[in-house]
XYZ file of N, CA and C in Angstrom:
813
model
N 29.469 34.261 -72.202
C 28.168 34.870 -71.932
C 28.162 35.463 -70.527
N 27.456 36.588 -70.353
C 27.366 37.225 -69.041
C 26.569 36.358 -68.069
N 26.790 36.619 -66.780
C 26.016 35.942 -65.750
C 25.214 36.981 -64.988
N 24.076 36.562 -64.440
C 23.193 37.457 -63.698
C 23.941 38.067 -62.514
N 23.786 39.370 -62.312
C 24.523 40.030 -61.234
C 24.030 39.610 -59.855
N 22.795 39.063 -59.770
C 22.271 38.604 -58.488
C 22.412 37.104 -58.319
N 22.565 36.368 -59.424
C 22.698 34.913 -59.399
C 23.903 34.534 -60.269
N 25.105 34.559 -59.694
C 26.335 34.365 -60.476
C 26.407 33.040 -61.221
N 25.617 32.052 -60.815
C 25.664 30.761 -61.489
C 24.785 30.673 -62.719
N 24.073 31.744 -63.077
C 23.123 31.684 -64.195
C 23.571 32.583 -65.345
N 23.797 31.973 -66.491
C 24.156 32.730 -67.681
C 22.918 33.395 -68.269
N 23.097 34.563 -68.868
C 21.972 35.285 -69.456
C 22.457 36.211 -70.563
N 21.589 36.440 -71.515
C 21.902 37.357 -72.611
C 21.092 38.642 -72.504
N 20.380 38.811 -71.374
C 19.511 39.968 -71.194
C 20.142 40.912 -70.175
N 20.067 42.213 -70.472
C 20.588 43.228 -69.563
C 19.484 44.206 -69.185
N 19.617 44.819 -68.019
C 18.672 45.837 -67.576
C 18.714 47.015 -68.538
N 17.544 47.476 -68.960
C 17.481 48.580 -69.918
C 17.883 49.916 -69.310
N 17.996 49.952 -67.972
C 18.353 51.209 -67.309
C 19.827 51.262 -66.926
N 20.312 50.234 -66.205
C 21.696 50.266 -65.718
C 22.635 49.376 -66.511
N 22.068 48.468 -67.311
C 22.901 47.627 -68.161
C 23.414 46.365 -67.509
N 23.050 46.098 -66.248
C 23.539 44.887 -65.587
C 22.822 43.656 -66.130
N 23.534 42.545 -66.310
C 22.897 41.317 -66.813
C 21.926 40.751 -65.795
N 20.761 40.285 -66.255
C 19.728 39.760 -65.369
C 19.159 38.469 -65.936
N 18.863 37.519 -65.043
C 18.261 36.251 -65.445
C 16.732 36.396 -65.412
N 15.986 35.405 -65.906
C 14.512 35.524 -65.931
C 13.885 35.801 -64.581
N 14.456 35.244 -63.492
C 13.879 35.467 -62.174
C 14.031 36.907 -61.704
N 14.959 37.646 -62.286
C 15.216 39.020 -61.860
C 14.614 40.055 -62.806
N 13.977 39.601 -63.880
C 13.442 40.535 -64.876
C 12.085 41.082 -64.443
N 11.909 42.361 -64.641
C 10.609 43.005 -64.463
C 10.284 43.758 -65.743
N 9.111 43.507 -66.297
C 8.721 44.142 -67.548
C 8.314 45.590 -67.325
N 8.842 46.497 -68.109
C 8.421 47.887 -68.072
C 8.151 48.348 -69.500
N 7.628 49.536 -69.637
C 7.335 50.067 -70.963
C 8.587 50.374 -71.763
N 9.743 50.387 -71.076
C 11.003 50.675 -71.770
C 11.936 49.467 -71.744
N 11.385 48.291 -71.582
C 12.184 47.076 -71.625
C 12.325 46.413 -70.272
N 13.205 45.395 -70.215
C 13.433 44.651 -68.980
C 14.295 45.470 -68.022
N 13.944 45.402 -66.743
C 14.739 46.086 -65.736
C 15.063 45.144 -64.589
N 16.173 45.429 -63.918
C 16.558 44.662 -62.744
C 15.681 45.091 -61.569
N 15.683 44.309 -60.463
C 14.813 44.666 -59.331
C 15.060 46.059 -58.785
N 16.331 46.492 -58.715
C 16.627 47.808 -58.165
C 16.084 48.922 -59.052
N 16.309 48.821 -60.359
C 15.824 49.860 -61.267
C 14.304 49.813 -61.396
N 13.737 48.617 -61.360
C 12.278 48.503 -61.430
C 11.643 49.129 -60.206
N 12.328 49.056 -59.060
C 11.803 49.626 -57.828
C 11.719 51.134 -57.855
N 12.356 51.766 -58.838
C 12.292 53.218 -58.952
C 10.995 53.685 -59.570
N 10.253 52.781 -60.168
C 8.993 53.149 -60.800
C 7.953 53.482 -59.743
N 7.062 54.402 -60.024
C 6.046 54.814 -59.070
C 4.721 54.124 -59.298
N 4.542 53.518 -60.461
C 3.281 52.840 -60.736
C 3.295 51.439 -60.160
N 2.119 50.896 -59.912
C 2.004 49.543 -59.365
C 2.410 48.547 -60.429
N 3.225 47.567 -60.044
C 3.707 46.588 -60.989
C 3.330 45.205 -60.553
N 3.134 44.324 -61.537
C 2.893 42.919 -61.241
C 4.205 42.232 -60.973
N 4.163 41.172 -60.169
C 5.369 40.416 -59.880
C 5.782 39.546 -61.048
N 4.861 39.234 -61.939
C 5.140 38.284 -63.010
C 6.221 38.777 -63.945
N 7.177 37.945 -64.231
C 8.192 38.248 -65.231
C 7.622 37.946 -66.609
N 8.296 38.465 -67.611
C 7.743 38.342 -68.970
C 8.155 37.028 -69.608
N 7.668 35.944 -69.067
C 7.990 34.648 -69.643
C 6.959 34.200 -70.665
N 5.788 34.779 -70.612
C 4.755 34.415 -71.568
C 4.090 33.085 -71.280
N 4.350 32.480 -70.119
C 3.745 31.195 -69.795
C 2.284 31.378 -69.418
N 1.446 30.507 -69.910
C 0.057 30.477 -69.473
C -0.009 29.788 -68.103
N -0.792 30.305 -67.192
C -0.885 29.692 -65.850
C -1.739 28.425 -65.880
N -1.230 27.392 -66.526
C -2.017 26.177 -66.738
C -2.346 25.455 -65.440
N -1.405 25.440 -64.492
C -1.677 24.780 -63.208
C -2.853 25.467 -62.514
N -2.877 26.781 -62.568
C -3.983 27.534 -61.972
C -5.305 27.141 -62.613
N -5.339 27.080 -63.939
C -6.573 26.743 -64.643
C -7.024 25.315 -64.320
N -6.072 24.384 -64.235
C -6.411 22.999 -63.909
C -6.985 22.916 -62.494
N -6.358 23.614 -61.554
C -6.852 23.601 -60.174
C -8.258 24.190 -60.086
N -8.497 25.272 -60.809
C -9.832 25.867 -60.815
C -10.867 24.884 -61.367
N -10.507 24.194 -62.440
C -11.415 23.213 -63.013
C -11.733 22.086 -62.048
N -10.709 21.614 -61.332
C -10.920 20.542 -60.361
C -11.833 21.008 -59.232
N -11.607 22.225 -58.746
C -12.448 22.744 -57.657
C -13.917 22.800 -58.060
N -14.176 23.262 -59.283
C -15.567 23.356 -59.750
C -16.176 21.971 -59.920
N -15.425 21.048 -60.532
C -15.942 19.697 -60.754
C -16.223 18.983 -59.433
N -15.336 19.152 -58.465
C -15.542 18.515 -57.160
C -16.776 19.095 -56.473
N -16.977 20.401 -56.593
C -18.161 21.002 -55.976
C -19.439 20.472 -56.619
N -19.435 20.326 -57.936
C -20.598 19.763 -58.616
C -20.839 18.326 -58.160
N -19.740 17.579 -57.982
C -19.873 16.210 -57.490
C -20.423 16.165 -56.078
N -19.989 17.110 -55.233
C -20.485 17.158 -53.860
C -21.976 17.466 -53.832
N -22.397 18.378 -54.700
C -23.820 18.708 -54.747
C -24.638 17.547 -55.291
N -24.062 16.827 -56.257
C -24.762 15.667 -56.791
C -24.922 14.578 -55.738
N -24.006 14.560 -54.753
C -24.093 13.546 -53.699
C -24.846 14.055 -52.472
N -25.484 15.226 -52.611
C -26.360 15.691 -51.537
C -25.931 16.922 -50.797
N -24.816 17.559 -51.179
C -24.361 18.749 -50.465
C -25.287 19.920 -50.721
N -25.412 20.804 -49.741
C -26.220 22.005 -49.885
C -25.466 23.057 -50.678
N -26.157 23.773 -51.564
C -25.536 24.844 -52.342
C -25.138 26.011 -51.456
N -25.815 26.166 -50.332
C -25.522 27.278 -49.429
C -24.480 26.918 -48.382
N -24.166 25.631 -48.274
C -23.169 25.216 -47.297
C -23.664 25.240 -45.873
N -24.959 25.117 -45.689
C -25.519 25.184 -44.340
C -25.234 23.929 -43.521
N -24.901 22.827 -44.201
C -24.643 21.580 -43.473
C -23.709 20.701 -44.274
N -22.791 20.013 -43.583
C -21.904 19.063 -44.234
C -22.546 17.684 -44.373
N -23.569 17.445 -43.587
C -24.055 16.090 -43.434
C -24.694 15.477 -44.651
N -25.151 16.298 -45.635
C -25.898 15.740 -46.742
C -25.068 15.106 -47.828
N -23.787 15.357 -47.880
C -22.954 14.878 -48.980
C -22.014 13.780 -48.525
N -22.082 12.650 -49.200
C -21.164 11.559 -48.907
C -19.743 11.928 -49.291
N -19.607 12.722 -50.376
C -18.282 13.134 -50.833
C -17.583 13.988 -49.778
N -18.326 14.920 -49.185
C -17.739 15.753 -48.146
C -17.463 14.933 -46.888
N -18.387 14.060 -46.544
C -18.176 13.212 -45.362
C -16.928 12.354 -45.504
N -16.666 11.879 -46.714
C -15.511 11.015 -46.948
C -14.220 11.785 -47.215
N -14.324 13.114 -47.453
C -13.127 13.865 -47.836
C -12.698 14.949 -46.887
N -13.572 15.387 -45.981
C -13.216 16.447 -45.039
C -12.169 15.935 -44.044
N -11.364 16.855 -43.526
C -10.301 16.467 -42.612
C -10.773 16.609 -41.167
N -10.412 15.627 -40.345
C -10.698 15.666 -38.912
C -9.694 14.776 -38.210
N -9.484 15.022 -36.934
C -8.512 14.213 -36.192
C -8.934 12.746 -36.124
N -10.223 12.515 -35.928
C -10.688 11.140 -35.802
C -10.417 10.351 -37.080
N -10.658 10.985 -38.239
C -10.441 10.294 -39.513
C -8.965 10.031 -39.761
N -8.119 11.004 -39.442
C -6.673 10.815 -39.631
C -6.156 9.740 -38.677
N -6.686 9.708 -37.467
C -6.297 8.672 -36.508
C -6.666 7.289 -37.021
N -7.733 7.196 -37.837
C -8.150 5.921 -38.432
C -7.353 5.571 -39.683
N -6.366 6.405 -40.021
C -5.501 6.113 -41.167
C -5.984 6.684 -42.484
N -7.005 7.532 -42.473
C -7.546 8.088 -43.723
C -6.762 9.352 -44.110
N -5.498 9.146 -44.462
C -4.590 10.265 -44.702
C -4.936 11.048 -45.960
N -5.686 10.447 -46.877
C -6.034 11.168 -48.102
C -6.845 12.424 -47.802
N -7.496 12.454 -46.659
C -8.302 13.616 -46.298
C -7.459 14.885 -46.164
N -6.188 14.747 -45.830
C -5.313 15.915 -45.729
C -5.232 16.648 -47.062
N -5.389 15.912 -48.154
C -5.353 16.489 -49.494
C -6.748 16.793 -50.021
N -7.664 15.843 -49.887
C -8.996 16.019 -50.482
C -9.781 17.146 -49.826
N -9.533 17.408 -48.543
C -10.257 18.485 -47.867
C -10.042 19.828 -48.555
N -8.869 19.994 -49.160
C -8.548 21.248 -49.825
C -9.244 21.445 -51.154
N -9.976 20.434 -51.631
C -10.703 20.547 -52.899
C -12.216 20.536 -52.684
N -12.639 20.486 -51.434
C -14.066 20.475 -51.101
C -14.460 21.807 -50.476
N -15.705 22.224 -50.700
C -16.167 23.496 -50.162
C -17.584 23.383 -49.604
N -17.855 24.247 -48.641
C -19.166 24.269 -48.006
C -20.092 25.209 -48.770
N -20.411 24.850 -50.004
C -21.319 25.658 -50.807
C -20.617 26.495 -51.852
N -21.409 27.054 -52.780
C -20.861 27.798 -53.902
C -20.229 29.122 -53.483
N -20.754 29.769 -52.448
C -20.173 31.029 -52.013
C -18.758 30.817 -51.485
N -18.590 29.757 -50.712
C -17.269 29.387 -50.204
C -16.315 29.117 -51.373
N -16.797 28.371 -52.348
C -15.995 28.078 -53.537
C -15.683 29.349 -54.313
N -16.665 30.228 -54.479
C -16.475 31.437 -55.288
C -15.372 32.321 -54.721
N -15.352 32.514 -53.407
C -14.312 33.331 -52.783
C -12.924 32.732 -53.046
N -12.792 31.426 -52.837
C -11.499 30.787 -53.010
C -11.080 30.717 -54.472
N -12.040 30.463 -55.366
C -11.719 30.384 -56.793
C -11.270 31.743 -57.326
N -11.926 32.810 -56.888
C -11.521 34.153 -57.323
C -10.105 34.463 -56.842
N -9.823 34.167 -55.578
C -8.484 34.423 -55.042
C -7.435 33.586 -55.757
N -7.754 32.333 -56.042
C -6.819 31.472 -56.757
C -6.537 32.009 -58.155
N -7.578 32.491 -58.831
C -7.384 33.043 -60.174
C -6.469 34.270 -60.131
N -6.717 35.188 -59.218
C -5.903 36.404 -59.129
C -4.457 36.066 -58.787
N -4.265 35.263 -57.738
C -2.911 34.924 -57.304
C -2.200 34.026 -58.305
N -2.935 33.071 -58.874
C -2.316 32.138 -59.802
C -1.860 32.802 -61.084
N -2.682 33.676 -61.657
C -2.288 34.337 -62.901
C -1.163 35.341 -62.682
N -0.987 35.791 -61.451
C 0.129 36.674 -61.129
C 1.399 35.894 -60.818
N 1.266 34.853 -59.984
C 2.440 34.181 -59.429
C 2.980 33.070 -60.326
N 2.106 32.254 -60.892
C 2.580 31.105 -61.660
C 3.475 31.484 -62.839
N 3.126 32.483 -63.678
C 4.036 32.844 -64.773
C 5.372 33.389 -64.285
N 5.383 33.936 -63.068
C 6.609 34.532 -62.545
C 7.590 33.505 -62.014
N 7.090 32.396 -61.473
C 7.990 31.432 -60.820
C 8.019 30.074 -61.507
N 7.119 29.845 -62.447
C 7.094 28.560 -63.143
C 6.090 27.597 -62.546
N 5.682 26.643 -63.366
C 4.597 25.734 -62.971
C 4.987 24.799 -61.839
N 6.193 24.239 -61.892
C 6.601 23.286 -60.859
C 6.656 23.945 -59.497
N 7.285 25.096 -59.415
C 7.400 25.776 -58.126
C 6.037 26.263 -57.635
N 5.194 26.721 -58.549
C 3.856 27.154 -58.149
C 3.054 25.977 -57.596
N 3.079 24.842 -58.301
C 2.348 23.665 -57.839
C 2.885 23.188 -56.494
N 4.213 23.243 -56.324
C 4.813 22.832 -55.056
C 4.305 23.705 -53.914
N 4.304 25.009 -54.117
C 3.819 25.931 -53.083
C 2.350 25.666 -52.775
N 1.549 25.446 -53.817
C 0.110 25.237 -53.608
C -0.143 24.008 -52.732
N 0.469 22.889 -53.089
C 0.176 21.653 -52.348
C 0.842 21.638 -50.978
N 2.004 22.255 -50.851
C 2.600 22.392 -49.519
C 1.690 23.218 -48.618
N 1.167 24.317 -49.164
C 0.259 25.178 -48.392
C -1.008 24.435 -48.010
N -1.537 23.647 -48.942
C -2.752 22.875 -48.680
C -2.531 21.911 -47.514
N -1.427 21.175 -47.566
C -1.131 20.206 -46.499
C -0.849 20.909 -45.171
N -0.144 22.046 -45.234
C 0.122 22.809 -44.012
C -1.169 23.375 -43.439
N -2.115 23.743 -44.312
C -3.410 24.215 -43.849
C -4.183 23.119 -43.138
N -4.129 21.908 -43.687
C -4.789 20.774 -43.027
C -4.178 20.512 -41.652
N -2.859 20.592 -41.565
C -2.179 20.406 -40.288
C -2.603 21.480 -39.288
N -2.650 22.742 -39.764
C -3.065 23.828 -38.885
C -4.485 23.645 -38.384
N -5.378 23.183 -39.270
C -6.769 22.959 -38.866
C -6.858 21.874 -37.805
N -6.110 20.802 -37.975
C -6.117 19.720 -36.993
C -5.518 20.169 -35.664
N -4.532 21.035 -35.746
C -3.846 21.496 -34.537
C -4.717 22.437 -33.716
N -5.413 23.357 -34.399
C -6.175 24.391 -33.693
C -7.629 23.987 -33.452
N -8.199 23.235 -34.402
C -9.617 22.844 -34.301
C -9.729 21.316 -34.256
N -9.372 20.690 -33.154
C -9.291 19.231 -33.093
C -10.601 18.502 -33.335
N -11.712 19.118 -33.010
C -12.998 18.427 -33.138
C -13.795 18.851 -34.365
N -13.238 19.743 -35.160
C -13.978 20.283 -36.304
C -13.808 19.406 -37.538
N -14.815 19.463 -38.417
C -14.738 18.847 -39.731
C -14.443 19.987 -40.705
N -13.277 19.954 -41.361
C -12.797 21.118 -42.111
C -12.664 20.821 -43.594
N -13.134 21.760 -44.425
C -12.954 21.684 -45.875
C -12.593 23.065 -46.402
N -12.077 23.115 -47.626
C -11.824 24.391 -48.288
C -10.391 24.551 -48.747
N -10.230 25.323 -49.827
C -8.907 25.609 -50.391
C -8.268 26.832 -49.751
N -8.867 27.350 -48.688
C -8.376 28.590 -48.091
C -6.939 28.480 -47.600
N -6.567 27.336 -47.047
C -5.193 27.167 -46.588
C -4.211 27.332 -47.731
N -4.517 26.725 -48.877
C -3.654 26.859 -50.054
C -3.639 28.297 -50.553
N -4.797 28.987 -50.515
C -4.873 30.372 -50.967
C -4.022 31.272 -50.081
N -4.132 31.089 -48.769
C -3.292 31.873 -47.862
C -1.814 31.573 -48.095
N -1.499 30.317 -48.410
C -0.117 29.976 -48.719
C 0.392 30.695 -49.954
N -0.459 30.830 -50.965
C -0.063 31.575 -52.172
C 0.162 33.048 -51.849
N -0.660 33.614 -50.972
C -0.458 35.003 -50.574
C 0.874 35.166 -49.850
N 1.159 34.240 -48.937
C 2.435 34.299 -48.233
C 3.608 34.143 -49.174
N 3.491 33.227 -50.139
C 4.562 33.010 -51.111
C 4.747 34.228 -52.009
N 3.640 34.829 -52.458
C 3.728 36.018 -53.309
C 4.423 37.156 -52.564
N 4.143 37.287 -51.277
C 4.793 38.312 -50.454
C 6.307 38.090 -50.438
N 6.723 36.832 -50.235
C 8.144 36.501 -50.194
C 8.802 36.744 -51.549
N 8.159 36.315 -52.632
C 8.727 36.462 -53.972
C 8.883 37.940 -54.337
N 7.883 38.752 -54.011
C 7.981 40.184 -54.312
C 9.165 40.816 -53.596
N 9.304 40.535 -52.322
C 10.430 41.088 -51.559
C 11.754 40.588 -52.107
N 11.805 39.323 -52.524
C 13.026 38.754 -53.085
C 13.440 39.464 -54.364
N 12.471 39.960 -55.111
C 12.762 40.614 -56.387
C 12.758 42.128 -56.302
N 12.816 42.630 -55.093
C 12.945 44.061 -54.908
C 11.667 44.845 -55.069
N 10.515 44.175 -54.966
C 9.217 44.832 -55.117
C 8.568 44.947 -53.740
N 8.050 46.111 -53.432
C 7.380 46.327 -52.151
C 5.971 45.740 -52.212
N 5.677 44.678 -51.437
C 4.341 44.066 -51.490
C 3.218 45.031 -51.114
N 3.527 46.023 -50.282
C 2.500 46.970 -49.879
C 2.099 47.862 -51.054
N 3.042 48.196 -51.929
C 2.728 49.004 -53.103
C 1.836 48.247 -54.075
N 1.971 46.927 -54.100
C 1.180 46.122 -55.030
C -0.251 45.914 -54.546
N -0.505 46.191 -53.285
C -1.815 45.941 -52.696
C -1.918 44.590 -52.020
N -0.902 43.735 -52.193
C -0.950 42.395 -51.609
C -0.966 42.441 -50.089
N -0.150 43.329 -49.509
C -0.092 43.419 -48.054
C -1.431 43.790 -47.451
N -2.139 44.720 -48.091
C -3.458 45.130 -47.606
C -4.448 43.976 -47.745
N -4.407 43.293 -48.894
C -5.305 42.159 -49.134
C -5.086 41.073 -48.092
N -3.826 40.778 -47.817
C -3.509 39.763 -46.818
C -4.008 40.192 -45.449
N -3.809 41.461 -45.103
C -4.257 41.959 -43.807
C -5.765 41.871 -43.645
N -6.506 42.219 -44.694
C -7.972 42.149 -44.636
C -8.428 40.708 -44.450
N -7.803 39.777 -45.182
C -8.185 38.369 -45.055
C -7.865 37.821 -43.672
N -6.765 38.243 -43.090
C -6.443 37.814 -41.729
C -7.457 38.379 -40.734
N -7.891 39.615 -40.964
C -8.897 40.205 -40.085
C -10.194 39.404 -40.142
N -10.627 39.043 -41.362
C -11.829 38.230 -41.500
C -11.655 36.866 -40.842
N -10.447 36.312 -40.926
C -10.177 35.001 -40.341
C -10.495 34.980 -38.851
N -10.108 36.037 -38.157
C -10.315 36.085 -36.707
C -11.671 36.667 -36.318
N -12.306 37.410 -37.235
C -13.535 38.112 -36.878
C -14.802 37.322 -37.182
N -14.763 36.445 -38.176
C -15.972 35.749 -38.607
C -16.014 34.345 -37.999
N -17.062 34.013 -37.280
C -17.173 32.668 -36.670
C -17.243 31.585 -37.756
N -16.718 30.417 -37.430
C -16.808 29.278 -38.334
C -15.662 29.149 -39.310
N -14.804 30.167 -39.402
C -13.646 30.093 -40.298
C -12.527 29.353 -39.581
N -11.814 28.509 -40.309
C -10.726 27.729 -39.722
C -9.486 28.598 -39.557
N -9.277 29.091 -38.361
C -8.100 29.918 -38.083
C -6.822 29.116 -38.303
N -6.822 27.877 -37.806
C -5.646 27.033 -37.975
C -5.351 26.731 -39.430
N -6.407 26.483 -40.221
C -6.220 26.204 -41.638
C -5.614 27.379 -42.374
N -6.099 28.592 -42.089
C -5.583 29.785 -42.759
C -4.135 30.080 -42.355
N -3.878 30.062 -41.049
C -2.525 30.373 -40.578
C -1.534 29.282 -40.972
N -1.977 28.030 -40.918
C -1.092 26.939 -41.319
C -0.699 27.051 -42.779
N -1.684 27.336 -43.635
C -1.380 27.502 -45.051
C -0.474 28.683 -45.308
N -0.722 29.801 -44.627
C 0.103 31.001 -44.792
C 1.555 30.726 -44.434
N 1.756 30.083 -43.289
C 3.125 29.777 -42.846
C 3.787 28.784 -43.801
N 3.034 27.750 -44.211
C 3.601 26.748 -45.107
C 4.009 27.336 -46.444
N 3.149 28.166 -47.037
C 3.465 28.771 -48.325
C 4.636 29.722 -48.248
N 4.673 30.545 -47.200
C 5.775 31.493 -47.038
C 7.095 30.763 -46.819
N 7.073 29.705 -46.012
C 8.288 28.940 -45.751
C 8.777 28.245 -47.018
N 7.852 27.681 -47.797
C 8.237 27.041 -49.053
C 8.891 28.044 -49.999
N 8.334 29.245 -50.085
C 8.912 30.278 -50.950
C 10.275 30.736 -50.453
N 10.427 30.864 -49.144
C 11.725 31.240 -48.588
C 12.800 30.224 -48.962
N 12.455 28.944 -48.902
C 13.414 27.897 -49.246
C 13.733 27.900 -50.735
N 12.739 28.197 -51.569
C 12.954 28.134 -53.014
C 13.608 29.384 -53.581
N 13.489 30.510 -52.888
C 14.010 31.749 -53.452
C 15.085 32.391 -52.580
N 14.779 32.713 -51.338
C 15.776 33.377 -50.507
C 16.969 32.473 -50.192
N 16.705 31.226 -49.803
C 17.805 30.306 -49.509
C 18.630 30.039 -50.756
N 17.969 29.880 -51.895
C 18.673 29.634 -53.157
C 19.629 30.772 -53.494
N 19.233 32.006 -53.161
C 20.081 33.157 -53.459
C 21.285 33.254 -52.536
N 21.189 32.637 -51.367
C 22.257 32.752 -50.379
C 23.210 31.559 -50.370
N 22.725 30.408 -50.819
C 23.532 29.186 -50.776
C 23.565 28.561 -52.166
N 24.757 28.318 -52.674
C 24.884 27.675 -53.980
C 24.472 26.206 -53.854
N 23.530 25.784 -54.695
C 23.031 24.419 -54.633
C 22.444 24.028 -55.980
N 22.265 22.729 -56.244
C 21.617 22.308 -57.495
C 20.230 22.912 -57.616
N 19.794 23.188 -58.856
C 18.527 23.879 -59.075
C 17.332 23.172 -58.472
N 17.358 21.837 -58.478
C 16.191 21.089 -58.006
C 16.111 21.038 -56.485
N 17.232 21.271 -55.791
C 17.256 21.099 -54.335
C 16.308 22.048 -53.601
N 16.212 23.337 -53.956
C 15.249 24.194 -53.250
C 13.808 23.699 -53.358
N 13.449 23.120 -54.506
C 12.098 22.587 -54.675
C 11.895 21.380 -53.761
N 12.913 20.529 -53.677
C 12.835 19.360 -52.799
C 12.704 19.791 -51.340
N 13.478 20.796 -50.945
C 13.396 21.288 -49.566
C 12.018 21.874 -49.279
N 11.468 22.606 -50.260
C 10.130 23.172 -50.082
C 9.091 22.056 -49.958
N 9.208 21.034 -50.784
C 8.268 19.914 -50.727
C 8.354 19.203 -49.376
N 9.532 19.209 -48.772
C 9.688 18.553 -47.470
C 8.851 19.224 -46.391
N 8.504 20.504 -46.587
C 7.618 21.182 -45.639
C 6.247 20.511 -45.648
N 5.787 20.122 -46.842
C 4.527 19.391 -46.942
C 4.598 18.038 -46.262
N 5.733 17.364 -46.411
C 5.919 16.065 -45.751
C 5.863 16.232 -44.232
N 6.522 17.270 -43.739
C 6.496 17.520 -42.293
C 5.086 17.845 -41.818
N 4.302 18.514 -42.664
C 2.910 18.822 -42.300
C 2.104 17.536 -42.164
N 2.351 16.574 -43.050
C 1.665 15.278 -42.963
C 2.076 14.553 -41.688
N 3.358 14.538 -41.401
C 3.856 13.904 -40.182
C 3.252 14.561 -38.951
N 3.197 15.897 -38.956
C 2.599 16.610 -37.838
C 1.121 16.298 -37.676
N 0.417 16.163 -38.798
C -1.006 15.840 -38.754
C -1.246 14.484 -38.131
N -0.398 13.515 -38.475
C -0.515 12.174 -37.907
C -0.232 12.219 -36.402
N 0.797 13.016 -36.047
C 1.211 13.076 -34.628
C 0.116 13.677 -33.750
N -0.521 14.773 -34.214
C -1.530 15.418 -33.363
C -2.836 14.644 -33.332
N -3.021 13.726 -34.309
C -4.263 12.970 -34.369
C -4.162 11.634 -33.662
N -2.958 11.246 -33.286
C -2.770 9.931 -32.653
C -3.296 9.900 -31.231
């Protein structure tokens, strides 16, 4: 059986419909005339999605969206404001938001739970919409395990960034994870020969970064931490994998270690 021309260790029965080179699922791009390799797909002038034609439903994305909505309903039931004008009314938010003082007291679960809490429905709506767009694009292209790894690594890196930059703030929101998905999508597109600027992702990322610095009250550290964490996780899972021969599971383990380092960093800055 042929092996992928970009990944010599992977056998495949699929060839590019344009040049005929064998390609594995990670290198396939769907076109109206069949599967194409990254180089031939890059010749197209129309905007293309990064997702390969695996036919997988983005179940992790749907589960995460469901959890975000359920947690918000729980926060409101415990006294949170629908407009997000104050954190003080909800016991759920008080017990789940991330802060240096809480982490110093050993409440490490906040590094994770903060990413599922939001300051009102508008805050949730922005993040849920971004998660839906990015998740339905990215998850089918890279698989559920790698997508989930990037999401949670980004979430933890966002919590670390928030603690590092905003030491006295009480921080909630999935924005760190969302920025991490944007960073990861940028890396994956470039890895597969797709120009992120042509897809609109680069512009979207730039606009969100502008809002991050321009609007008061937004966690700059949370956004930048998540962006860096997600991009680094994707680099380890895709670019490093292409350059160094290693067992398939090792890039995922290395990416997950970024989340572990974020937890260690969070403990260190809060001590």
